[in-house]
Coordinates of C-alpha atoms and ligand atoms in Angstrom, one line a residue:
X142 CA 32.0 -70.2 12.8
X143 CA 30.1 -68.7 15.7
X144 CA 29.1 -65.2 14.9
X145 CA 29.1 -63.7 18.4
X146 CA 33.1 -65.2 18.4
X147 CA 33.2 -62.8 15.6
X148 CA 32.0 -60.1 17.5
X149 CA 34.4 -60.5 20.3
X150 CA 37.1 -60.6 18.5
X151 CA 36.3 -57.6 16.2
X152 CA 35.6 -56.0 19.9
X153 CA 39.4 -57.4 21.1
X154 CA 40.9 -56.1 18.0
X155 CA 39.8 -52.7 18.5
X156 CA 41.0 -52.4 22.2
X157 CA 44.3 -53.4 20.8
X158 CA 44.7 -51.2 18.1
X159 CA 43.0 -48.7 19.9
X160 CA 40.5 -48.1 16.5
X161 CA 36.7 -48.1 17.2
X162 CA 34.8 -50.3 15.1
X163 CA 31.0 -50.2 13.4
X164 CA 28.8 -52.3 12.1
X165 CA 27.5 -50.2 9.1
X166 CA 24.7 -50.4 5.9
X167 CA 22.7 -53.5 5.2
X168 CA 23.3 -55.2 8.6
X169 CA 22.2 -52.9 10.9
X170 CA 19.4 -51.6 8.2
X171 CA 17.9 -55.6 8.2
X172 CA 18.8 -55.9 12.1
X173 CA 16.0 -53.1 12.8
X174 CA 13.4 -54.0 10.1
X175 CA 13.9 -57.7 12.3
X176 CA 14.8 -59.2 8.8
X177 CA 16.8 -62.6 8.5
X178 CA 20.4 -61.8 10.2
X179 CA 22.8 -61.5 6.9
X180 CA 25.7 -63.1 6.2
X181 CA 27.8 -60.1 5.0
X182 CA 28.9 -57.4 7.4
X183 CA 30.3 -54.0 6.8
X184 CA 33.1 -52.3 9.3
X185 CA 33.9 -49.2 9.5
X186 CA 36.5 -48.5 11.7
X187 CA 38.6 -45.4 12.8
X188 CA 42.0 -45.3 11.1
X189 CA 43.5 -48.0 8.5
X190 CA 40.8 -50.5 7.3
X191 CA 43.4 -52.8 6.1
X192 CA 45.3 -52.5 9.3
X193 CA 42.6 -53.4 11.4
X194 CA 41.6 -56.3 9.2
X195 CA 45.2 -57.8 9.4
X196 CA 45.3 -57.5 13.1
X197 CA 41.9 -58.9 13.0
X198 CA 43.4 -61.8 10.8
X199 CA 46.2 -62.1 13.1
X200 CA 44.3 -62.8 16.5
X201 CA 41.7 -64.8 15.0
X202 CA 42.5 -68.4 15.5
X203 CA 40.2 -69.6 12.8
X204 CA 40.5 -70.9 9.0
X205 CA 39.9 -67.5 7.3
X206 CA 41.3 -65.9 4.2
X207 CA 42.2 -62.1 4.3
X208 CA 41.8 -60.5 1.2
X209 CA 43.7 -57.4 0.6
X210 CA 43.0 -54.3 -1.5
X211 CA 46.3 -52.2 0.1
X212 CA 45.0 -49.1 -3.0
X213 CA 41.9 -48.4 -1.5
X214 CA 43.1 -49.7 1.9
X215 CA 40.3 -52.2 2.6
X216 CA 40.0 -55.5 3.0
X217 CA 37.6 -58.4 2.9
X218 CA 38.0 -61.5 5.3
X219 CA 35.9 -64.7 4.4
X220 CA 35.0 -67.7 7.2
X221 CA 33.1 -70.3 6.4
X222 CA 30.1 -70.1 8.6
X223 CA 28.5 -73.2 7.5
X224 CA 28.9 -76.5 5.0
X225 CA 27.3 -74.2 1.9
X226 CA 28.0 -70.5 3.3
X227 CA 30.4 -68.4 4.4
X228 CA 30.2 -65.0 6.2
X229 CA 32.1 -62.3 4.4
X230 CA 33.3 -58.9 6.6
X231 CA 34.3 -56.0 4.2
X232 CA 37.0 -53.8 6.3
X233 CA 37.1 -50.2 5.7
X234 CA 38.5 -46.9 7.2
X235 CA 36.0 -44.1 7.9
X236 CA 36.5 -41.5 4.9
X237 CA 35.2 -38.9 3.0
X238 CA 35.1 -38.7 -0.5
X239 CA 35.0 -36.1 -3.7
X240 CA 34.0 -36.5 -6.8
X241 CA 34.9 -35.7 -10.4
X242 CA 32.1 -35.4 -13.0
X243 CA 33.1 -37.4 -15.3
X244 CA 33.8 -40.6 -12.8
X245 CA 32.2 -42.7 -10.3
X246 CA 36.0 -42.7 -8.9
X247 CA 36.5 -40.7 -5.9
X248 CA 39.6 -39.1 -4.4
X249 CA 39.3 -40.6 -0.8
X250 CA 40.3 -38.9 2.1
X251 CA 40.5 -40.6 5.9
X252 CA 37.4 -38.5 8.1
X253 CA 35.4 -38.7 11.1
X254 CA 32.5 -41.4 11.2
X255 CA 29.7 -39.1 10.7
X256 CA 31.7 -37.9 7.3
X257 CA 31.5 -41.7 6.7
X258 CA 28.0 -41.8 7.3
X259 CA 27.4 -38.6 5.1
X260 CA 29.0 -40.3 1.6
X261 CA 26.3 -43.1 2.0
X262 CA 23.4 -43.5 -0.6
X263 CA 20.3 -43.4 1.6
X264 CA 19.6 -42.6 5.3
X265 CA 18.7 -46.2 5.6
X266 CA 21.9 -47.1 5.1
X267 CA 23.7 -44.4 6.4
X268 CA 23.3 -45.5 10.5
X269 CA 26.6 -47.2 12.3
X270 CA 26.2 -49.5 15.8
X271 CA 29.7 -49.9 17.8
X272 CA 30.7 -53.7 17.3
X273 CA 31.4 -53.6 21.4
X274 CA 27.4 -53.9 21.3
X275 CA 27.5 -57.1 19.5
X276 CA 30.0 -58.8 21.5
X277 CA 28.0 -57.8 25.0
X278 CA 25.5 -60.3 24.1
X279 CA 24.4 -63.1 21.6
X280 CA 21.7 -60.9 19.8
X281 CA 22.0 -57.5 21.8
X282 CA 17.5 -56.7 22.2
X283 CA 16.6 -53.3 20.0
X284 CA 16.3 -51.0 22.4
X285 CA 20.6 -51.6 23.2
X286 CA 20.8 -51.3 19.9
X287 CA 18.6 -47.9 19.7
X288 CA 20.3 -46.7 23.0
X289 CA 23.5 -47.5 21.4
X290 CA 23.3 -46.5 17.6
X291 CA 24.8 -43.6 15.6
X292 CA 21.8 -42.3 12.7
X293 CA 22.7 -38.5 11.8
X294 CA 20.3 -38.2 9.2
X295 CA 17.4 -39.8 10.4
X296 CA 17.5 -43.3 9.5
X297 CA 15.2 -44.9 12.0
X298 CA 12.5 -42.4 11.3
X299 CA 12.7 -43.4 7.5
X300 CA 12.8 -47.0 8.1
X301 CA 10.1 -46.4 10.4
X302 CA 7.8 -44.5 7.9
X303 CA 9.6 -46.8 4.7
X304 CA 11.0 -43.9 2.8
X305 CA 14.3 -44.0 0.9
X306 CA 16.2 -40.4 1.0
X307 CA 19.8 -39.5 0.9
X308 CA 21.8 -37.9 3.9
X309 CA 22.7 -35.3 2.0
X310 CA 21.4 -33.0 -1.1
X311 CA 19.9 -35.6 -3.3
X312 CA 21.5 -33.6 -6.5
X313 CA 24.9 -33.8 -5.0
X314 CA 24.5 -37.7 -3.8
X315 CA 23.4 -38.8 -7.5
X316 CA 25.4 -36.3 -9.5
X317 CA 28.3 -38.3 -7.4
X318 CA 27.7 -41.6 -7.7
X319 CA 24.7 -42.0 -10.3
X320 CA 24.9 -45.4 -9.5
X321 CA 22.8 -44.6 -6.6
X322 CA 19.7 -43.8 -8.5
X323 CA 18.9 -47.5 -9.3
X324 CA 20.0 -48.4 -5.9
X325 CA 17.2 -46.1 -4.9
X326 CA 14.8 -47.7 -7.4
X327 CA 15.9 -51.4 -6.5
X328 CA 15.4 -50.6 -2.6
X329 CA 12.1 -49.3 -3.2
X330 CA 11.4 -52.9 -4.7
X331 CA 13.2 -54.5 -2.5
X332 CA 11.6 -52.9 0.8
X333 CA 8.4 -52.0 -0.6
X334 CA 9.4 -48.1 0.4
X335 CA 8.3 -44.6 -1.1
X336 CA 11.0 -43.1 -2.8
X337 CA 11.1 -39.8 -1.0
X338 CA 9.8 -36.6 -3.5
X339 CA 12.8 -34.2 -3.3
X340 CA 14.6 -37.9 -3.9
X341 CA 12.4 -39.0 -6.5
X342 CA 12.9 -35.3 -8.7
X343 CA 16.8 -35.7 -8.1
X344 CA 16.7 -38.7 -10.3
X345 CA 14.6 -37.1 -12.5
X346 CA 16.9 -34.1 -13.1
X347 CA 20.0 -36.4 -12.9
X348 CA 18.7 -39.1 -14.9
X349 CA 21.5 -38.2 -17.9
X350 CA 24.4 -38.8 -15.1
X351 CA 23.4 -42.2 -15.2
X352 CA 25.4 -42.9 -18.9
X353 CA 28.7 -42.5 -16.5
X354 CA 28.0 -45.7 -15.0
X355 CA 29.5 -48.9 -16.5
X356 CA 27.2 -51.4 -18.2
X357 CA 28.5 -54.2 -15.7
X358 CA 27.4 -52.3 -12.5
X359 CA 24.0 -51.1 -14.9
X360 CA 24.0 -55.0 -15.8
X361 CA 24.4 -56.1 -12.0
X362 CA 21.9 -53.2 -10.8
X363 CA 19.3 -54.1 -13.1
X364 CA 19.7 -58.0 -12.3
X365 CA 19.5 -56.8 -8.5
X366 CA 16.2 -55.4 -9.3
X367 CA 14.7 -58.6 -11.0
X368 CA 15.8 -60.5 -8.0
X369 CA 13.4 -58.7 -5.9
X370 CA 9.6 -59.6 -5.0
X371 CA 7.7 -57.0 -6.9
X372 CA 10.2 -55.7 -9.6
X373 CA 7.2 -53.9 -11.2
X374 CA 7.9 -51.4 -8.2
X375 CA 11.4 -50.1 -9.3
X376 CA 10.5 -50.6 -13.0
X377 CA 7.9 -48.2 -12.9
X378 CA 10.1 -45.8 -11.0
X379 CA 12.4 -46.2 -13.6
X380 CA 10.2 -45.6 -16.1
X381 CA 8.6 -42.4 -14.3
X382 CA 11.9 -40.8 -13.4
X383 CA 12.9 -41.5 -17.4
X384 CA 15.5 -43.1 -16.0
X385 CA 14.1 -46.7 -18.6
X386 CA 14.2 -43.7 -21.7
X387 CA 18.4 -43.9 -21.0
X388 CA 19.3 -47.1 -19.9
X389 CA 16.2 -49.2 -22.4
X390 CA 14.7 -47.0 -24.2
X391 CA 13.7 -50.3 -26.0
X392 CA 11.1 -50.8 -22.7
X393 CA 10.1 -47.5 -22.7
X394 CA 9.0 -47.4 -25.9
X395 CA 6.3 -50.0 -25.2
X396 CA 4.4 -47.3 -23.5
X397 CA 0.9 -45.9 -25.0
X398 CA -2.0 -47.1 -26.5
X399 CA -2.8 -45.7 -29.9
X400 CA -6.8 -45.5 -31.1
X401 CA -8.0 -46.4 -34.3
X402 CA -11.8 -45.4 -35.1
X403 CA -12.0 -46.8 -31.6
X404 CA -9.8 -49.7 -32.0
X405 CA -7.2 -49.7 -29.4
X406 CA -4.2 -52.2 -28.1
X407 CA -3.3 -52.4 -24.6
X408 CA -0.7 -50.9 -23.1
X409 CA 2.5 -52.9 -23.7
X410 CA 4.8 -51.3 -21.2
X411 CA 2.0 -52.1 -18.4
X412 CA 1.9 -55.4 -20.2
X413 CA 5.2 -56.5 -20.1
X414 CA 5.5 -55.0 -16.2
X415 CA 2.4 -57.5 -15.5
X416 CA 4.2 -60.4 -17.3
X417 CA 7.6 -59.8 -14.7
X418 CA 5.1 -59.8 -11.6
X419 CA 3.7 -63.0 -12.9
X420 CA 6.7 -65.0 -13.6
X421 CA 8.6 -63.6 -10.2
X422 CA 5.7 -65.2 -8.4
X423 CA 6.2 -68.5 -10.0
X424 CA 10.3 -68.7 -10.0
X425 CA 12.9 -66.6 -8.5
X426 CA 15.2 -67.1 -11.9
X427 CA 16.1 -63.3 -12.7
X428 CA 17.3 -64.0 -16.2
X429 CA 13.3 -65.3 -16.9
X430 CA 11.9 -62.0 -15.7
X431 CA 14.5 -60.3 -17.8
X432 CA 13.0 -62.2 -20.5
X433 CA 9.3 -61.5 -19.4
X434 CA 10.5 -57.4 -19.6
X435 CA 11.6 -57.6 -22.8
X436 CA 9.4 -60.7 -24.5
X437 CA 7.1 -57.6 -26.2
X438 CA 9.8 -55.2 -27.0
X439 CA 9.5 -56.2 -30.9
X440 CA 6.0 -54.4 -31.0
X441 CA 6.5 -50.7 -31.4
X442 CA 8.6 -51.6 -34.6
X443 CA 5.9 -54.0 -36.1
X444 CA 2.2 -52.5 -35.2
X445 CA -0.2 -51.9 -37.5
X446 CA -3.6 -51.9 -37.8
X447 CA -5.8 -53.5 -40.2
X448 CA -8.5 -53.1 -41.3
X449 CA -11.5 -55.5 -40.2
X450 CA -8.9 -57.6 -37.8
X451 CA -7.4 -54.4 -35.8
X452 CA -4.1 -54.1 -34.2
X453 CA -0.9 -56.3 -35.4
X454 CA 2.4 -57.1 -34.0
X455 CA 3.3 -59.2 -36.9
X456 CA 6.9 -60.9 -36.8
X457 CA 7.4 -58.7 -33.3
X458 CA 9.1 -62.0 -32.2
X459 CA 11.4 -62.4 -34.8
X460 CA 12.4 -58.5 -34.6
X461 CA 12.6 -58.8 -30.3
X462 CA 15.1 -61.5 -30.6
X463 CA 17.7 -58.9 -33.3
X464 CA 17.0 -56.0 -30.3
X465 CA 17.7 -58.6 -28.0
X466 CA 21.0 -58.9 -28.9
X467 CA 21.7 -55.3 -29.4
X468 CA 20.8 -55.1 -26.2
X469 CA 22.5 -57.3 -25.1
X470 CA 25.6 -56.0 -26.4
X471 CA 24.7 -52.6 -24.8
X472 CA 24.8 -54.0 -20.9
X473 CA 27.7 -56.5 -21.7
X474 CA 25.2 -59.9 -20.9
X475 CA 27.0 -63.1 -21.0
X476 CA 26.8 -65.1 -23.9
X477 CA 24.9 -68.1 -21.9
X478 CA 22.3 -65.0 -20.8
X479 CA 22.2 -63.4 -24.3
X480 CA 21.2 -66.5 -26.1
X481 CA 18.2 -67.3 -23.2
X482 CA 17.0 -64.0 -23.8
X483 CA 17.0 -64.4 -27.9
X484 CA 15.6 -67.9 -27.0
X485 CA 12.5 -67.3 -25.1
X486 CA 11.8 -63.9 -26.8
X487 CA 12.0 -65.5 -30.4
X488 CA 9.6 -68.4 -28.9
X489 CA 7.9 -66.4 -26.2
X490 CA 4.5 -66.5 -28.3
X491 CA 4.8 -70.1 -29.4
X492 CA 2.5 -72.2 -25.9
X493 CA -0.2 -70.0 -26.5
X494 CA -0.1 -70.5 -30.6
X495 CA -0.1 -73.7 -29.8
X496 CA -3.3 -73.2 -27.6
X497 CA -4.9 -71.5 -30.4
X498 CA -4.1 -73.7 -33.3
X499 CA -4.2 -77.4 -31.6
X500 CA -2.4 -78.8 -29.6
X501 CA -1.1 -82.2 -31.9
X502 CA 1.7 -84.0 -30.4
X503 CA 3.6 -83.3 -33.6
X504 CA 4.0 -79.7 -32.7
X505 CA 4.5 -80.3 -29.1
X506 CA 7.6 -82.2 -29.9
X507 CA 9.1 -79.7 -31.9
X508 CA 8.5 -76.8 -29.3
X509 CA 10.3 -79.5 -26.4
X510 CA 13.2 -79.7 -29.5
X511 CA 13.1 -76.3 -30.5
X512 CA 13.4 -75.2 -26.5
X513 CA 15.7 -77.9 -25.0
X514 CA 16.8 -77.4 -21.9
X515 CA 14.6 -73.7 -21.7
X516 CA 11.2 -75.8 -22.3
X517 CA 10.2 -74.9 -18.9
X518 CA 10.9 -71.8 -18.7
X519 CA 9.2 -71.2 -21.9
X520 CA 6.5 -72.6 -20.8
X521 CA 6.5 -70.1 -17.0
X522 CA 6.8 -67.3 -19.5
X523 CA 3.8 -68.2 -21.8
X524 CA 1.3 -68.4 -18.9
X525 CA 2.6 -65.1 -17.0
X526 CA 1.8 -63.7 -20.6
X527 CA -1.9 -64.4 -20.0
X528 CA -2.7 -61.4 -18.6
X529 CA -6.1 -60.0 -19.6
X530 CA -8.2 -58.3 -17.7
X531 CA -12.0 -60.3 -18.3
X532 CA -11.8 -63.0 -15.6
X533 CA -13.5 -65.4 -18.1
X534 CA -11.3 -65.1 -20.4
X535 CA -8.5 -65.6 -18.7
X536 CA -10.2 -68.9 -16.7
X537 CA -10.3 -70.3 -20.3
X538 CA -6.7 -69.1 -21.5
X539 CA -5.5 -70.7 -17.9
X540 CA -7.1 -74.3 -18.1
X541 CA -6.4 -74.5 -21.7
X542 CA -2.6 -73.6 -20.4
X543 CA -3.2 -76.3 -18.0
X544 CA -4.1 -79.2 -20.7
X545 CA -0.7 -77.3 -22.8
X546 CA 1.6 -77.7 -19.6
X547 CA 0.5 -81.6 -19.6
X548 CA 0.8 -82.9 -22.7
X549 CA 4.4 -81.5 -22.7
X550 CA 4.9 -83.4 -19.6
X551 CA 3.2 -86.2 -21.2
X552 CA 5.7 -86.5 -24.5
X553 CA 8.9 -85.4 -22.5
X554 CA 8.1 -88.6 -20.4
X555 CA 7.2 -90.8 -23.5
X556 CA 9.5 -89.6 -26.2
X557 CA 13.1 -89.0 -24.4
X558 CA 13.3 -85.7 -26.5
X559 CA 15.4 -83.7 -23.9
X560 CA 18.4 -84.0 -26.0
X561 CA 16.8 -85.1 -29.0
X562 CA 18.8 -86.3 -31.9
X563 CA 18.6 -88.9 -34.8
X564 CA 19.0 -92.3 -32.6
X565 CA 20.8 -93.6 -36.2
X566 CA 23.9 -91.3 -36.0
X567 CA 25.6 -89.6 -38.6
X568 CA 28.4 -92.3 -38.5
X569 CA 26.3 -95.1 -39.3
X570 CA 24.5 -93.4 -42.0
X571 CA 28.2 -93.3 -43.5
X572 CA 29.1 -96.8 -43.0
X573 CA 25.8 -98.2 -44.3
X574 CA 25.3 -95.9 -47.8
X575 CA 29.7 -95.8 -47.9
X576 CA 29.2 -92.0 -48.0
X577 CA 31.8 -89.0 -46.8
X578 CA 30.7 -86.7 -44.1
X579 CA 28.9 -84.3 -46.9
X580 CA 25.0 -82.5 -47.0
X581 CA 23.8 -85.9 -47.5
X582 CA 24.3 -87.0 -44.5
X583 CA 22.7 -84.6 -42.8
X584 CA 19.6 -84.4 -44.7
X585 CA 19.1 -88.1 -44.2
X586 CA 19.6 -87.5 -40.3
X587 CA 17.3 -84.8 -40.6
X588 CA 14.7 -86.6 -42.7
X589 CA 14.7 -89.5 -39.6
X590 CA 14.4 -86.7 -37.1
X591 CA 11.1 -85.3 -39.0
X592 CA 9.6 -88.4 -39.3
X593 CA 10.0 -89.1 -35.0
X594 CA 8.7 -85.5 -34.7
X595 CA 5.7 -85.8 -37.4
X596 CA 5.0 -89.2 -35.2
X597 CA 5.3 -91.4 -38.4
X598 CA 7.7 -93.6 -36.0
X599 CA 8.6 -93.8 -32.4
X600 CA 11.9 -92.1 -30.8
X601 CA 14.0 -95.6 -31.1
X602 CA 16.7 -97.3 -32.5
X603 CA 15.1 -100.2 -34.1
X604 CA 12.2 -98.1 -36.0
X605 CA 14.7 -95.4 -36.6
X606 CA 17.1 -97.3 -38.6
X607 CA 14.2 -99.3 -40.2
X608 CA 13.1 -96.4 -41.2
X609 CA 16.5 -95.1 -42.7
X610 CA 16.6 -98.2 -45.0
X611 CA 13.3 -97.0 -46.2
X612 CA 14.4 -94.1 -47.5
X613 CA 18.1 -93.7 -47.7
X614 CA 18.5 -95.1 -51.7
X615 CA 16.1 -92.0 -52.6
X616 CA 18.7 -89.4 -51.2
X617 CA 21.6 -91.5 -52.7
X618 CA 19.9 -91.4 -56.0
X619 CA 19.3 -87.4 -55.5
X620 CA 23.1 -87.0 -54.5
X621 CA 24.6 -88.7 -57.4
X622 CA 22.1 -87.2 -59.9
X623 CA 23.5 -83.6 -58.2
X624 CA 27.2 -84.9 -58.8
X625 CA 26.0 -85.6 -62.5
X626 CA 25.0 -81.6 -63.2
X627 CA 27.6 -80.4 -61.4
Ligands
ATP1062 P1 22.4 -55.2 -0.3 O1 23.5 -56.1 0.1 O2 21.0 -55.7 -0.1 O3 22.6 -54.6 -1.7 P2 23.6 -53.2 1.3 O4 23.0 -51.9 1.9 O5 24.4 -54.1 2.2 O6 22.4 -53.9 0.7 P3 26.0 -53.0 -0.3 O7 26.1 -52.8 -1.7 O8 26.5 -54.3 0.3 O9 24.5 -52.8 0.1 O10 26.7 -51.8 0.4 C1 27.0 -51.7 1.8 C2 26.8 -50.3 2.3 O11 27.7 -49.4 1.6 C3 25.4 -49.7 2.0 O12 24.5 -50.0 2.9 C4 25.7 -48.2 1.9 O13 25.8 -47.7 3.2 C5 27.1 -48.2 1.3 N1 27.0 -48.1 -0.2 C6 27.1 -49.1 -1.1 N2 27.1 -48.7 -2.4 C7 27.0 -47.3 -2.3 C8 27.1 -46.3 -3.2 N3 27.1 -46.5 -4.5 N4 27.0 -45.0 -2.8 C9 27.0 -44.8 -1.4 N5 27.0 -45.7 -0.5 C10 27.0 -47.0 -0.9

């Protein structure tokens, strides 16, 4: 579907109905910063939003689906735009809305379009152009668009000089919608803009408001964040604006080095920020710089220092993974993202053990087993966790990293271990030694496993069950000495 078709129809629909009709928000914001042209429009239009979107339906001669939401009449209407996307308009009536304090649910009211423009988050956001615009020409230049646009609050300047500030009274827009304190964080990322100051103290002094908001929009919100280039931005606005102290304190708490007869640690909380630059540069997977922010987060609760070694974070891994899940539980993560995150925290540390104790093929194996499927990703986090500051060092941590990432490359191509299991199967075992499924099984599966992992024999059938021969009378003998005392 051709998008300037769009834009004459959405222009023929409004003649018809006799409603005017805007582009608003993200599309005309990227439109002027000359970004790629989105996919997902906003509309506001005068009167009925669902009206307009049915009539739109209606003339449209095109495969789309109208989606109806006749309680807050709106609408969404989805085309396929090409094989793997589709463009998505969201239909609304300009209104004005008032809020309760103790919901982000507003009582909606039907109001002019600069009222419209006045409920938005940020002036950036907060600017409409006339969809007749659009529909003059292909890709109208910027100075029709300029010429053309409605901005009451100044967006244009603040895109111009990158600042995020809302139309109105900052304390009124967050104490409405405290959603709209992260949104401000996350487009600071996201744009590489200055928060604007009276914004930035807003959040500050409405910081609390922000336990109103569900832990599915927090969940999406904080997700949105890690999605973006530089998430290190927002996080430290989060963190400044003790916005992290509410929503993880857990991160928060990695802040501060502590001094011990001149012994210090370094700074976990810029640590772990570090760690999500690093691994946002190498994949764009947000659920991996999740991890990378919380990978430390097991520290506060296990430093100590001791004497001649220094500072200790003994077991931090094994304590992260427990507050992983607590925190999980907290924002609501899926069960598929909880277990990732208790995965690579509980492992996070094991590469560069391995760096430090030898890298034998044996123990390579069992960190590919261990990791299955998250090996990689493991492996992403481990070297965005090299993060010193001596440029030596690091040179040495990084090739060292280098010879780690190729051996593991090395055995997953030789051994097959990427769903590694016994290749004599618990079935056999029981046909063979005429056993019930029972403990001895397993252990005799196990036993074969160890012995491919320990590299006594090679990840195959033949040696496998050659193997199981070997050994299996020993554990029969064990099992019925065992039925004997009991
Ligand atoms: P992005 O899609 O990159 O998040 P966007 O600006 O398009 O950016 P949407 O969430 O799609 O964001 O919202 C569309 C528009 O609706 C915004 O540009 C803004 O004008 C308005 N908006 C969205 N959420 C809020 C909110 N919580 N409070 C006020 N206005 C909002």
């Amino acid at each position: 579907m051709d998008l300037a078709k769009v834009f004459k129809q959405l222009k023929k629909t409004s003649e018809e109905t006799g409603q005017a009709s805007y582009l608003v928000g993200g599309y005309v914001r990227d439109l002027l910063l000359g970004k790629e042209l989105r996919k997902d429009l906003d509309l506001v239009v005068e009167g009925s939003g669902l009206a307009f979107a049915k009539a739109f339906d209606k003339q449209l001669k095109e495969a789309g689906r109208l989606i109806e939401f006749p309680d807050f009449d709106t609408a969404r209407y989805l085309l396929p735009f090409s094989e793997t996307e589709q463009l998505e308009l969201e239909f609304a009536g300009a209104r004005s809305e008032a809020y309760r304090s103790t919901s982000r649910k507003p009582k909606v009211e039907p109001a002019t379009l600069e009222k419209d423009l006045a409920r938005r988050d940020f002036t950036i956001n907060a600017m409409a152009v006339p969809v007749a615009v659009f529909a003059k020409a292909k890709s109208p230049s910027k100075a029709t668009i300029v010429k053309n646009i409605v901005d009451p609050f100044g967006g244009q300047a603040d895109l111009k000089e990158k600042i995020i500030r809302t139309p109105l009274d900052p304390n009124v827009t967050f104490s409405d919608d405290p959603l709209r304190m992260l949104r401000a964080v996350r487009f600071a990322a996201q744009l590489g803009f200055t928060i604007d100051k009276k914004t930035l103290e807003a959040i500050y002094t409405n910081r609390e408001r922000i336990k109103i908001v569900s832990a599915e929009r927090l969940q999406e919100e904080l997700l949105k964040l890690l999605a973006t280039k530089e998430s290190s931005i927002g996080l430290i606005l989060m963190f400044q604006t003790h916005l992290m102290d509410i929503i993880l304190p857990e991160v928060s708490n990695l802040d501060g080095v502590e001094d011990v007869y001149g012994h210090q640690h370094k700074n976990n909380l810029v640590h772990s920020f570090k760690v999500v630059d690093n691994v946002g540069e190498r994949t764009d997977k947000t659920w991996l710089r999740l991890a990378g922010l919380l990978h430390d987060i097991g520290k506060p609760g296990t430093k100590k220092f001791v004497p001649k070694i220094g500072w200790t974070f003994h077991g931090h891994e094994h304590l992260g993974k427990k507050m992983v899940y607590a925190i999980a539980k907290r924002f609501k993560f899926s069960k598929d993202l909880t277990e990732y995150l208790a995965k690579l925290v509980r492992w996070h540390l094991q590469p560069i053990s391995l760096m430090d104790e030898g890298i034998t093929d044996s123990a390579v194996r069992r960190l590919i087993v261990t990791m299955g499927d998250k090996i990689n990703d493991l492996l992403i986090l481990g070297r965005s966790d090299i993060t010193t500051g001596n440029p030596f060092k690091k040179e040495r941590r990084l090739k060292n990293y280098d010879k780690l990432e190729k051996r593991v490359a090395e055995v997953l191509e030789r051994d097959k271990l990427r769903a590694f299991q016994s290749p004599v199967r618990g079935e056999e075992i029981m046909k063979v030694c005429g056993l019930k499924p029972g403990p001895t099984v397993g252990k005799i599966k196990e036993a074969i496993e160890e012995a491919i992992l320990d590299g006594k024999i090679p990840n195959d059938y033949e040696p496998a069950f050659k193997y199981f021969q070997k050994i299996k009378d020993g554990y029969l003998k064990d099992a019925a000495e065992w039925e004997k005392v009991c």
